[in-house]
Short mmCIF file of C-alpha atoms in Angstrom, two decimals:
data_model
loop_
_atom_site.label_atom_id
_atom_site.label_comp_id
_atom_site.label_asym_id
_atom_site.label_seq_id
_atom_site.Cartn_x
_atom_site.Cartn_y
_atom_site.Cartn_z
CA UNK A 6 101.59 69.13 94.00
CA UNK A 7 104.45 71.32 94.96
CA UNK A 8 105.00 74.51 93.00
CA UNK A 9 106.58 77.89 93.45
CA UNK A 10 104.05 80.14 95.18
CA UNK A 11 106.13 83.24 95.68
CA UNK A 12 108.62 84.93 93.47
CA UNK A 13 111.82 86.29 94.91
CA UNK A 14 112.76 89.92 94.44
CA UNK A 15 116.25 90.65 93.28
CA UNK A 16 118.47 93.54 94.15
CA UNK A 17 118.92 94.29 90.46
CA UNK A 18 115.23 95.13 90.03
CA UNK A 19 115.52 98.02 92.44
CA UNK A 20 115.86 101.60 91.26
CA UNK A 21 117.78 103.17 94.13
CA UNK A 22 116.34 106.43 95.35
CA UNK A 23 112.80 105.84 94.08
CA UNK A 24 111.33 105.38 97.55
CA UNK A 25 113.10 108.49 98.78
CA UNK A 26 111.84 110.44 95.77
CA UNK A 27 108.22 109.52 96.53
CA UNK A 28 108.65 110.28 100.23
CA UNK A 29 109.91 113.75 99.34
CA UNK A 30 106.61 114.62 97.62
CA UNK A 31 104.54 116.93 99.86
CA UNK A 32 102.00 114.82 101.72
CA UNK A 33 103.86 111.53 101.21
CA UNK A 34 106.50 111.94 103.94
CA UNK A 35 104.88 109.58 106.43
CA UNK A 36 105.42 106.50 104.25
CA UNK A 37 108.69 105.88 106.07
CA UNK A 38 106.78 104.95 109.20
CA UNK A 39 104.59 102.22 107.60
CA UNK A 40 104.30 99.18 109.87
CA UNK A 41 102.83 96.91 107.16
CA UNK A 42 99.73 96.21 109.21
CA UNK A 43 97.50 95.87 106.13
CA UNK A 44 94.69 98.09 107.38
CA UNK A 45 94.79 99.92 104.04
CA UNK A 46 94.29 96.70 102.08
CA UNK A 47 91.49 95.62 104.38
CA UNK A 48 89.57 98.85 104.04
CA UNK A 49 90.13 99.36 100.28
CA UNK A 50 86.99 98.61 98.22
CA UNK A 51 89.12 97.97 95.13
CA UNK A 52 91.92 95.83 96.56
CA UNK A 53 90.21 92.60 95.43
CA UNK A 54 91.02 93.64 91.85
CA UNK A 55 94.56 94.77 92.52
CA UNK A 56 97.67 92.93 91.37
CA UNK A 57 99.37 94.32 94.49
CA UNK A 58 97.37 95.28 97.56
CA UNK A 59 97.87 98.81 98.91
CA UNK A 60 100.04 97.38 101.71
CA UNK A 61 102.26 95.67 99.15
CA UNK A 62 102.50 98.86 97.11
CA UNK A 63 103.69 100.73 100.22
CA UNK A 64 106.38 98.09 100.83
CA UNK A 65 107.46 98.01 97.18
CA UNK A 66 107.76 101.80 97.00
CA UNK A 67 109.83 101.95 100.14
CA UNK A 68 112.08 99.18 98.83
CA UNK A 69 112.66 100.99 95.51
CA UNK A 70 110.87 98.55 93.19
CA UNK A 71 109.96 101.32 90.82
CA UNK A 72 109.05 99.43 87.65
CA UNK A 73 106.88 96.91 89.40
CA UNK A 74 104.93 99.67 91.15
CA UNK A 75 104.51 101.98 88.17
CA UNK A 76 103.35 99.11 85.97
CA UNK A 77 100.95 97.70 88.53
CA UNK A 78 97.21 98.06 87.89
CA UNK A 79 96.80 98.88 91.58
CA UNK A 80 97.64 102.55 91.27
CA UNK A 81 94.97 103.03 88.58
CA UNK A 82 92.28 101.17 90.45
CA UNK A 83 92.53 103.58 93.37
CA UNK A 84 89.32 105.64 93.10
CA UNK A 85 90.39 108.22 95.75
CA UNK A 86 87.79 107.28 98.36
CA UNK A 87 90.35 107.99 101.12
CA UNK A 88 89.20 105.04 103.26
CA UNK A 89 92.84 103.90 103.75
CA UNK A 90 94.07 107.41 104.49
CA UNK A 91 91.51 107.89 107.25
CA UNK A 92 92.18 104.46 108.77
CA UNK A 93 95.98 104.28 108.62
CA UNK A 94 97.30 104.08 112.20
CA UNK A 95 100.55 105.77 111.07
CA UNK A 96 98.70 108.62 109.37
CA UNK A 97 100.19 107.79 105.99
CA UNK A 98 98.31 109.56 103.22
CA UNK A 99 98.06 106.49 101.02
CA UNK A 100 95.68 108.10 98.53
CA UNK A 101 98.20 110.90 97.98
CA UNK A 102 101.01 108.40 97.52
CA UNK A 103 98.84 106.75 94.84
CA UNK A 104 98.55 110.16 93.14
CA UNK A 105 102.33 110.61 93.24
CA UNK A 106 102.70 107.18 91.63
CA UNK A 107 100.06 107.85 88.96
CA UNK A 108 101.81 111.09 88.13
CA UNK A 109 105.14 109.36 87.60
CA UNK A 110 103.60 106.53 85.61
CA UNK A 111 102.00 109.07 83.26
CA UNK A 112 105.17 111.14 82.90
CA UNK A 113 107.21 108.05 82.09
CA UNK A 114 104.56 106.45 79.90
CA UNK A 115 104.61 103.37 82.13
CA UNK A 116 101.04 102.22 81.55
CA UNK A 117 99.43 99.96 78.94
CA UNK A 118 98.59 101.67 75.66
CA UNK A 119 94.94 102.75 75.37
CA UNK A 120 94.38 102.08 79.07
CA UNK A 121 91.49 104.48 79.71
CA UNK A 122 92.22 105.71 83.24
CA UNK A 123 95.47 107.62 82.60
CA UNK A 124 94.05 108.79 79.28
CA UNK A 125 91.07 110.27 81.14
CA UNK A 126 93.42 112.12 83.50
CA UNK A 127 95.39 113.53 80.56
CA UNK A 128 92.33 114.59 78.58
CA UNK A 129 90.80 116.07 81.72
CA UNK A 130 93.82 118.24 82.44
CA UNK A 131 94.07 119.30 78.80
CA UNK A 132 90.44 120.45 78.78
CA UNK A 133 90.84 122.33 82.06
CA UNK A 134 93.92 124.08 80.77
CA UNK A 135 92.29 125.11 77.49
CA UNK A 136 88.80 125.99 78.70
CA UNK A 137 89.12 126.45 82.46
CA UNK A 138 86.19 124.12 82.99
CA UNK A 139 85.09 120.59 82.19
CA UNK A 140 82.17 119.75 79.93
CA UNK A 141 81.60 116.17 81.01
CA UNK A 142 79.86 114.86 77.90
CA UNK A 143 82.60 116.24 75.63
CA UNK A 144 85.28 114.83 77.93
CA UNK A 145 83.75 111.36 77.75
CA UNK A 146 83.58 111.57 73.96
CA UNK A 147 87.26 112.50 73.81
CA UNK A 148 88.02 109.56 76.08
CA UNK A 149 86.17 107.19 73.74
CA UNK A 150 88.04 108.61 70.79
CA UNK A 151 91.45 108.14 72.41
CA UNK A 152 90.95 104.94 74.36
CA UNK A 153 88.31 102.80 72.68
CA UNK A 154 86.03 104.26 70.03
CA UNK A 155 83.98 101.05 69.98
CA UNK A 156 82.82 101.85 73.52
CA UNK A 157 80.55 104.48 71.95
CA UNK A 158 78.23 101.66 70.90
CA UNK A 159 77.96 100.40 74.44
CA UNK A 160 77.06 103.88 75.64
CA UNK A 161 74.42 104.88 73.07
CA UNK A 162 71.55 104.18 75.42
CA UNK A 163 73.06 106.41 78.09
CA UNK A 164 73.74 109.11 75.51
CA UNK A 165 70.11 109.12 74.40
CA UNK A 166 69.03 109.25 78.04
CA UNK A 167 71.19 112.31 78.61
CA UNK A 168 69.68 114.04 75.59
CA UNK A 169 66.19 113.15 76.82
CA UNK A 170 66.88 114.57 80.29
CA UNK A 171 68.52 117.71 78.95
CA UNK A 172 71.97 116.92 80.24
CA UNK A 173 73.85 116.30 77.02
CA UNK A 174 75.92 119.45 76.70
CA UNK A 175 77.56 120.01 73.30
CA UNK A 176 78.81 123.55 73.83
CA UNK A 177 82.04 123.94 75.77
CA UNK A 178 81.71 125.42 79.24
CA UNK A 179 84.56 127.86 79.60
CA UNK A 180 85.81 130.71 81.70
CA UNK A 181 86.24 134.30 80.52
CA UNK A 182 89.79 134.89 81.72
CA UNK A 183 91.42 131.88 80.08
CA UNK A 184 94.61 133.86 79.45
CA UNK A 185 94.89 134.60 83.16
CA UNK A 186 94.59 130.91 84.02
CA UNK A 187 97.10 129.91 81.37
CA UNK A 188 99.54 132.50 82.70
CA UNK A 189 99.16 131.04 86.18
CA UNK A 190 99.77 127.46 85.07
CA UNK A 191 102.74 128.52 82.92
CA UNK A 192 104.19 130.35 85.90
CA UNK A 193 104.01 127.15 87.97
CA UNK A 194 105.63 125.24 85.13
CA UNK A 195 108.44 127.76 84.78
CA UNK A 196 109.15 127.63 88.52
CA UNK A 197 109.28 123.84 88.35
CA UNK A 198 111.68 123.91 85.41
CA UNK A 199 113.94 126.35 87.28
CA UNK A 200 113.93 124.12 90.37
CA UNK A 201 114.72 121.04 88.28
CA UNK A 202 117.62 122.82 86.54
CA UNK A 203 119.03 123.83 89.91
CA UNK A 204 118.90 120.24 91.12
CA UNK A 205 120.88 119.03 88.10
CA UNK A 206 123.68 121.51 88.81
CA UNK B 12 72.70 134.82 105.75
CA UNK B 13 75.09 135.30 102.88
CA UNK B 14 77.60 132.92 101.31
CA UNK B 15 79.90 132.73 98.33
CA UNK B 16 79.02 129.88 95.96
CA UNK B 17 81.26 127.58 93.96
CA UNK B 18 79.04 125.35 91.79
CA UNK B 19 81.72 123.32 90.02
CA UNK B 20 81.51 121.93 86.49
CA UNK B 21 79.14 119.06 87.25
CA UNK B 22 76.38 121.30 88.55
CA UNK B 23 76.33 123.01 85.17
CA UNK B 24 76.39 119.69 83.30
CA UNK B 25 75.41 116.18 84.28
CA UNK B 26 74.50 117.25 87.81
CA UNK B 27 72.43 120.30 86.92
CA UNK B 28 69.43 118.95 88.84
CA UNK B 29 71.52 119.41 91.99
CA UNK B 30 71.89 123.14 91.34
CA UNK B 31 68.28 123.41 90.16
CA UNK B 32 67.11 122.07 93.52
CA UNK B 33 69.77 123.66 95.74
CA UNK B 34 69.08 127.26 94.69
CA UNK B 35 65.30 127.41 95.37
CA UNK B 36 65.69 125.47 98.62
CA UNK B 37 68.35 127.86 99.90
CA UNK B 38 66.32 130.86 98.74
CA UNK B 39 63.31 129.55 100.63
CA UNK B 40 65.43 129.43 103.79
CA UNK B 41 66.70 132.96 103.27
CA UNK B 42 70.23 131.88 102.40
CA UNK B 43 71.79 134.23 99.86
CA UNK B 44 74.41 132.73 97.55
CA UNK B 45 76.80 134.77 95.40
CA UNK B 46 78.32 132.70 92.59
CA UNK B 47 82.07 133.26 92.25
CA UNK B 48 82.99 135.40 89.28
CA UNK B 49 84.68 133.37 86.52
CA UNK B 50 85.42 130.33 88.71
CA UNK B 51 87.41 127.50 87.15
CA UNK B 52 87.42 123.70 87.51
CA UNK B 53 88.69 122.61 90.93
CA UNK B 54 90.99 120.03 89.31
CA UNK B 55 88.99 117.10 90.72
CA UNK B 56 90.84 113.85 91.26
CA UNK B 57 92.41 113.79 87.81
CA UNK B 58 94.64 116.85 87.92
CA UNK B 59 96.60 115.59 90.95
CA UNK B 60 98.01 112.80 88.81
CA UNK B 61 99.16 115.28 86.17
CA UNK B 62 100.82 117.96 88.29
CA UNK B 63 100.47 118.63 92.02
CA UNK B 64 101.46 122.28 92.00
CA UNK B 65 99.27 123.14 89.03
CA UNK B 66 96.41 121.37 90.77
CA UNK B 67 97.03 123.64 93.77
CA UNK B 68 97.09 126.70 91.54
CA UNK B 69 93.69 125.75 90.07
CA UNK B 70 92.15 125.54 93.53
CA UNK B 71 93.97 128.65 94.75
CA UNK B 72 92.57 130.77 91.91
CA UNK B 73 89.04 129.91 93.07
CA UNK B 74 89.86 130.52 96.71
CA UNK B 75 91.49 133.86 95.88
CA UNK B 76 88.42 134.89 93.88
CA UNK B 77 86.28 133.87 96.87
CA UNK B 78 88.33 136.13 99.14
CA UNK B 79 87.83 138.98 96.68
CA UNK B 80 84.07 138.33 96.74
CA UNK B 81 83.85 139.17 100.42
CA UNK B 82 84.21 137.78 103.92
CA UNK B 83 81.85 134.88 103.26
CA UNK B 84 82.11 131.14 103.73
CA UNK B 85 82.18 129.26 100.44
CA UNK B 86 79.34 126.83 99.68
CA UNK B 87 80.63 123.88 97.67
CA UNK B 88 77.91 121.32 96.88
CA UNK B 89 79.96 118.82 94.85
CA UNK B 90 81.86 116.35 97.03
CA UNK B 91 84.91 116.32 94.77
CA UNK B 92 85.15 120.13 94.71
CA UNK B 93 84.59 120.19 98.46
CA UNK B 94 87.40 117.74 99.04
CA UNK B 95 89.83 119.28 96.57
CA UNK B 96 89.41 122.87 97.73
CA UNK B 97 89.81 121.83 101.37
CA UNK B 98 92.75 119.60 100.53
CA UNK B 99 94.57 122.32 98.65
CA UNK B 100 94.11 124.65 101.60
CA UNK B 101 96.05 122.08 103.63
CA UNK B 102 98.77 121.82 100.99
CA UNK B 103 99.10 125.58 100.75
CA UNK B 104 99.33 125.85 104.53
CA UNK B 105 101.71 122.93 105.08
CA UNK B 106 104.15 123.19 102.19
CA UNK B 107 106.16 126.44 101.97
CA UNK B 108 107.46 125.32 98.58
CA UNK B 109 104.00 124.90 97.06
CA UNK B 110 102.77 128.08 98.72
CA UNK B 111 105.51 130.23 97.22
CA UNK B 112 105.11 128.80 93.72
CA UNK B 113 101.32 129.21 93.81
CA UNK B 114 101.43 132.71 95.32
CA UNK B 115 103.78 133.79 92.53
CA UNK B 116 101.40 132.45 89.91
CA UNK B 117 98.48 134.27 91.56
CA UNK B 118 100.39 137.56 91.65
CA UNK B 119 100.71 137.45 87.89
CA UNK B 120 96.91 137.31 87.71
CA UNK B 121 96.45 140.13 90.23
CA UNK B 122 95.08 137.73 92.85
CA UNK B 123 96.03 136.95 96.42
CA UNK B 124 95.43 133.93 98.61
CA UNK B 125 95.43 134.30 102.38
CA UNK B 126 93.66 131.08 103.32
CA UNK B 127 90.83 132.82 105.14
CA UNK B 128 87.80 131.36 103.36
CA UNK B 129 86.16 128.32 104.98
CA UNK B 130 85.05 125.81 102.32
CA UNK B 131 81.78 124.21 103.39
CA UNK B 132 79.17 121.77 102.16
CA UNK B 133 75.48 122.75 102.01
CA UNK B 134 74.66 119.93 104.47
CA UNK B 135 76.91 121.60 107.03
CA UNK B 136 75.38 125.01 106.34
CA UNK B 137 71.81 123.70 106.50
CA UNK B 138 72.14 121.82 109.76
CA UNK B 139 74.66 123.96 111.62
CA UNK B 140 73.98 127.52 110.37
CA UNK B 141 70.34 127.50 109.27
CA UNK B 142 69.23 124.92 111.83
CA UNK B 143 66.79 122.03 111.73
CA UNK B 144 64.11 123.99 113.59
CA UNK B 145 64.03 126.64 110.86
CA UNK B 146 63.96 123.95 108.17
CA UNK B 147 61.09 122.20 109.93
CA UNK B 148 59.04 125.40 109.82
CA UNK B 149 59.24 125.40 106.02
CA UNK B 150 57.97 121.84 105.60
CA UNK B 151 54.48 121.97 104.10
CA UNK B 152 54.42 118.46 102.69
CA UNK B 153 56.11 116.06 105.13
CA UNK B 154 57.77 113.03 103.55
CA UNK B 155 55.91 110.76 105.96
CA UNK B 156 56.24 107.10 105.06
CA UNK B 157 58.97 107.67 102.47
CA UNK B 158 61.80 105.25 103.19
CA UNK B 159 65.11 106.90 102.39
CA UNK B 160 68.59 105.35 102.31
CA UNK B 161 70.99 108.19 103.17
CA UNK B 162 74.08 107.86 100.97
CA UNK B 163 76.92 110.31 101.63
CA UNK B 164 79.62 108.84 99.41
CA UNK B 165 83.29 109.03 100.22
CA UNK B 166 84.80 112.41 99.45
CA UNK B 167 82.32 114.47 101.41
CA UNK B 168 83.32 112.97 104.74
CA UNK B 169 86.90 111.83 104.10
CA UNK B 170 89.43 113.01 105.00
CA UNK B 171 89.02 116.77 105.42
CA UNK B 172 85.44 117.23 106.62
CA UNK B 173 85.14 118.56 110.12
CA UNK B 174 81.36 118.68 110.45
CA UNK B 175 80.69 114.95 110.54
CA UNK B 176 82.13 111.47 111.06
CA UNK B 177 84.27 109.78 108.38
CA UNK B 178 82.41 106.44 108.52
CA UNK B 179 79.08 107.07 110.13
CA UNK B 180 77.96 110.60 109.30
CA UNK B 181 74.47 111.55 110.51
CA UNK B 182 73.94 115.14 109.32
CA UNK B 183 71.79 114.11 106.35
CA UNK B 184 69.96 111.49 108.45
CA UNK B 185 68.84 114.20 110.84
CA UNK B 186 67.94 116.55 108.01
CA UNK B 187 65.80 113.93 106.24
CA UNK B 188 64.10 112.95 109.50
CA UNK B 189 63.21 116.62 109.99
CA UNK B 190 61.44 116.49 106.62
CA UNK B 191 59.34 113.64 107.98
CA UNK B 192 61.02 110.85 106.03
CA UNK B 193 61.73 107.42 107.45
CA UNK B 194 65.53 107.27 107.41
CA UNK B 195 66.78 103.70 107.03
CA UNK B 196 69.94 102.44 108.65
CA UNK B 197 72.32 102.24 105.69
CA UNK B 198 75.71 100.80 106.63
CA UNK B 199 77.16 101.49 103.17
CA UNK B 200 76.51 105.21 103.53
CA UNK B 201 80.16 106.15 102.93
CA UNK B 202 81.30 103.30 100.70
CA UNK B 203 82.77 104.23 97.32
CA UNK B 204 80.26 104.34 94.41
CA UNK B 205 82.91 103.39 91.86
CA UNK B 206 83.64 106.98 90.86
CA UNK B 207 84.88 107.30 87.28
CA UNK B 208 85.68 103.58 87.12
CA UNK B 209 82.10 102.99 85.90
CA UNK B 210 83.21 104.65 82.66
CA UNK B 211 86.84 103.56 82.46
CA UNK B 212 86.63 99.99 83.81
CA UNK B 213 82.89 99.16 83.79
CA UNK B 214 83.33 95.65 85.10
CA UNK B 215 84.90 97.02 88.27
CA UNK B 216 83.03 100.30 88.67
CA UNK B 217 79.55 98.92 88.04
CA UNK B 218 80.02 96.27 90.70
CA UNK B 219 80.60 98.91 93.35
CA UNK B 220 77.50 100.75 92.17
CA UNK B 221 75.54 97.49 92.22
CA UNK B 222 76.54 96.72 95.81
CA UNK B 223 75.02 100.04 96.93
CA UNK B 224 71.82 99.65 94.93
CA UNK B 225 71.35 96.08 96.12
CA UNK B 226 71.77 97.02 99.75
CA UNK B 227 69.28 99.88 99.42
CA UNK B 228 66.77 97.57 97.67
CA UNK B 229 67.24 94.89 100.31
CA UNK B 230 66.46 97.35 103.05
CA UNK B 231 63.26 98.33 101.30
CA UNK B 232 64.28 101.87 100.38
CA UNK B 233 61.88 103.90 98.22
CA UNK B 234 64.70 106.20 97.28
CA UNK B 235 68.43 106.81 97.84
CA UNK B 236 69.38 110.35 98.86
CA UNK B 237 72.77 111.50 97.65
CA UNK B 238 75.02 114.52 98.17
CA UNK B 239 77.32 114.23 95.16
CA UNK B 240 76.82 114.57 91.39
CA UNK B 241 79.12 111.65 90.53
CA UNK B 242 77.42 109.30 93.02
CA UNK B 243 74.09 110.35 91.55
CA UNK B 244 75.24 109.75 88.01
CA UNK B 245 76.57 106.28 88.82
CA UNK B 246 73.51 105.16 90.78
CA UNK B 247 71.05 106.65 88.30
CA UNK B 248 72.51 106.67 84.79
CA UNK B 249 74.19 103.26 85.08
CA UNK B 250 71.12 101.75 86.73
CA UNK B 251 70.03 99.89 83.57
CA UNK B 252 73.52 98.49 82.99
CA UNK B 253 73.64 97.27 86.58
CA UNK B 254 70.25 95.59 86.22
CA UNK B 255 71.27 93.94 82.95
CA UNK B 256 74.24 92.36 84.70
CA UNK B 257 72.82 91.50 88.09
CA UNK B 258 69.03 91.68 87.97
CA UNK B 259 66.50 94.14 89.38
CA UNK B 260 67.50 96.71 92.01
CA UNK B 261 64.42 98.95 91.78
CA UNK B 262 65.53 102.04 93.71
CA UNK B 263 65.79 105.56 92.26
CA UNK B 264 68.43 108.02 93.45
CA UNK B 265 67.85 111.74 94.01
CA UNK B 266 69.73 114.64 95.56
CA UNK B 267 68.91 115.40 99.19
CA UNK B 268 68.08 118.94 98.05
CA UNK B 269 65.37 117.54 95.78
CA UNK B 270 63.75 115.83 98.75
CA UNK B 271 63.94 119.10 100.67
CA UNK B 272 62.27 120.90 97.79
CA UNK B 273 59.44 118.36 97.70
CA UNK B 274 58.92 118.74 101.43
CA UNK B 275 58.88 122.52 100.96
CA UNK B 276 56.07 122.05 98.43
CA UNK B 277 58.07 123.02 95.33
CA UNK B 278 56.98 121.38 92.04
CA UNK B 279 59.03 118.34 90.98
CA UNK B 280 59.96 119.86 87.64
CA UNK B 281 61.38 122.98 89.22
CA UNK B 282 63.62 120.69 91.28
CA UNK B 283 65.01 118.92 88.22
CA UNK B 284 63.38 115.60 89.12
CA UNK B 285 62.44 115.08 85.47
CA UNK B 286 66.16 114.68 84.71
CA UNK B 287 66.41 111.32 86.43
CA UNK B 288 66.88 108.16 84.35
CA UNK B 289 65.13 106.17 87.07
CA UNK B 290 62.16 108.32 88.05
CA UNK B 291 61.13 108.75 91.64
CA UNK B 292 57.48 107.89 92.25
CA UNK B 293 55.39 110.98 92.99
CA UNK B 294 54.66 111.34 96.67
CA UNK B 295 51.27 109.82 97.51
CA UNK B 296 48.46 112.33 97.60
CA UNK B 297 47.98 111.47 101.24
CA UNK B 298 51.21 113.33 101.94
CA UNK B 299 49.89 116.54 100.48
CA UNK B 300 48.66 119.17 102.91
CA UNK B 301 44.95 119.04 103.50
#
């Protein structure tokens, strides 16, 4: 049987400037020199699950296919093992490009509702900002609450095991100088806002 | 020998057995560790996908506190903390934009970052500063006959580590051999354990964990030695879920520091070995000193 095996990309699906935007992120500059060799896809332990292999993601980013990239499951499957980054013959920091893409997908809400990975990142950063430290058991409970409360039932055995081994921490770990940390993070935010305003002018 | 010490959140939580074993082992070797005052979370992998500059600021606060502590190298036992702190040093060095934003934020907190503190893993310190000969002298209960699969995980050796190879590191192999253990060839020693995917996408994450456990079982390992709290959690606390899906993979996982402690004759409980889900068999009496 003959059927269509490849879809054709259209000019209209491109968001001009997206590739350039990603390549301007510190650490992502080398993307321009990608030779599409596929070493990243070959070395990636998660690529078998990915809708687009890392090599395809690199090509799509460079060609401005913003929506396709930000909605791809590939960026969330990246577990930051840095195998691709170490192997890339063009020294492209693929893991860091994945971070830049995750960041934009979160800011633009371009991920499936209740998808646990971006929710974990958001809850993680919220806890760090409020407490200065992470209490893992409380973070996981927040994740369940926000992403899939039914998952609690699947995890009861593990929860009991953690209690038994004295690792189930219910009290928040936190730093003393939380105000100092908050001031620092606000200062970074304010600088970013100023820079963004300047760019608009 | 004196060092600054950044434990990281995990060593106070799920990975507390790592700290419980690291501290007495280092003390036994005469390594003094000063915990950073009021350290904060390194940002791990998650914060980078929220905000790059804030992630740098988080790391920079710790590094600035380390500089204030004194002219010591910083011991960072968790692989994620080790990677992130080293990575942010690169960012702060390479990007003038990030450096100026982060320095401004530090000034407000009365801190300063100069980039002078080396961030190092205990494996590096043990083998390259303390030395295997000194470690050997402390061994009172050699791990003779114990077959160990050395598992380094990913973030310890990639991409910022300078003390060992990115694919075939051998520091821990040599350390374990010094303790008398039989170190197995373990080709998956730097393959990803699944990281937080075990919790967020179990189908995917657990498979990566399973691949490691299966390989260790196949090679006849008595135990897997790990260097990272997240690797340990995946291989140990998800062990029953892996077995329910794929069948028996009867290998426990412990921290390399716990094996050191056993070889130094410290009691298992003091090393946090009772915190394992999958318990390690006690060393045969034959291994005890006569």
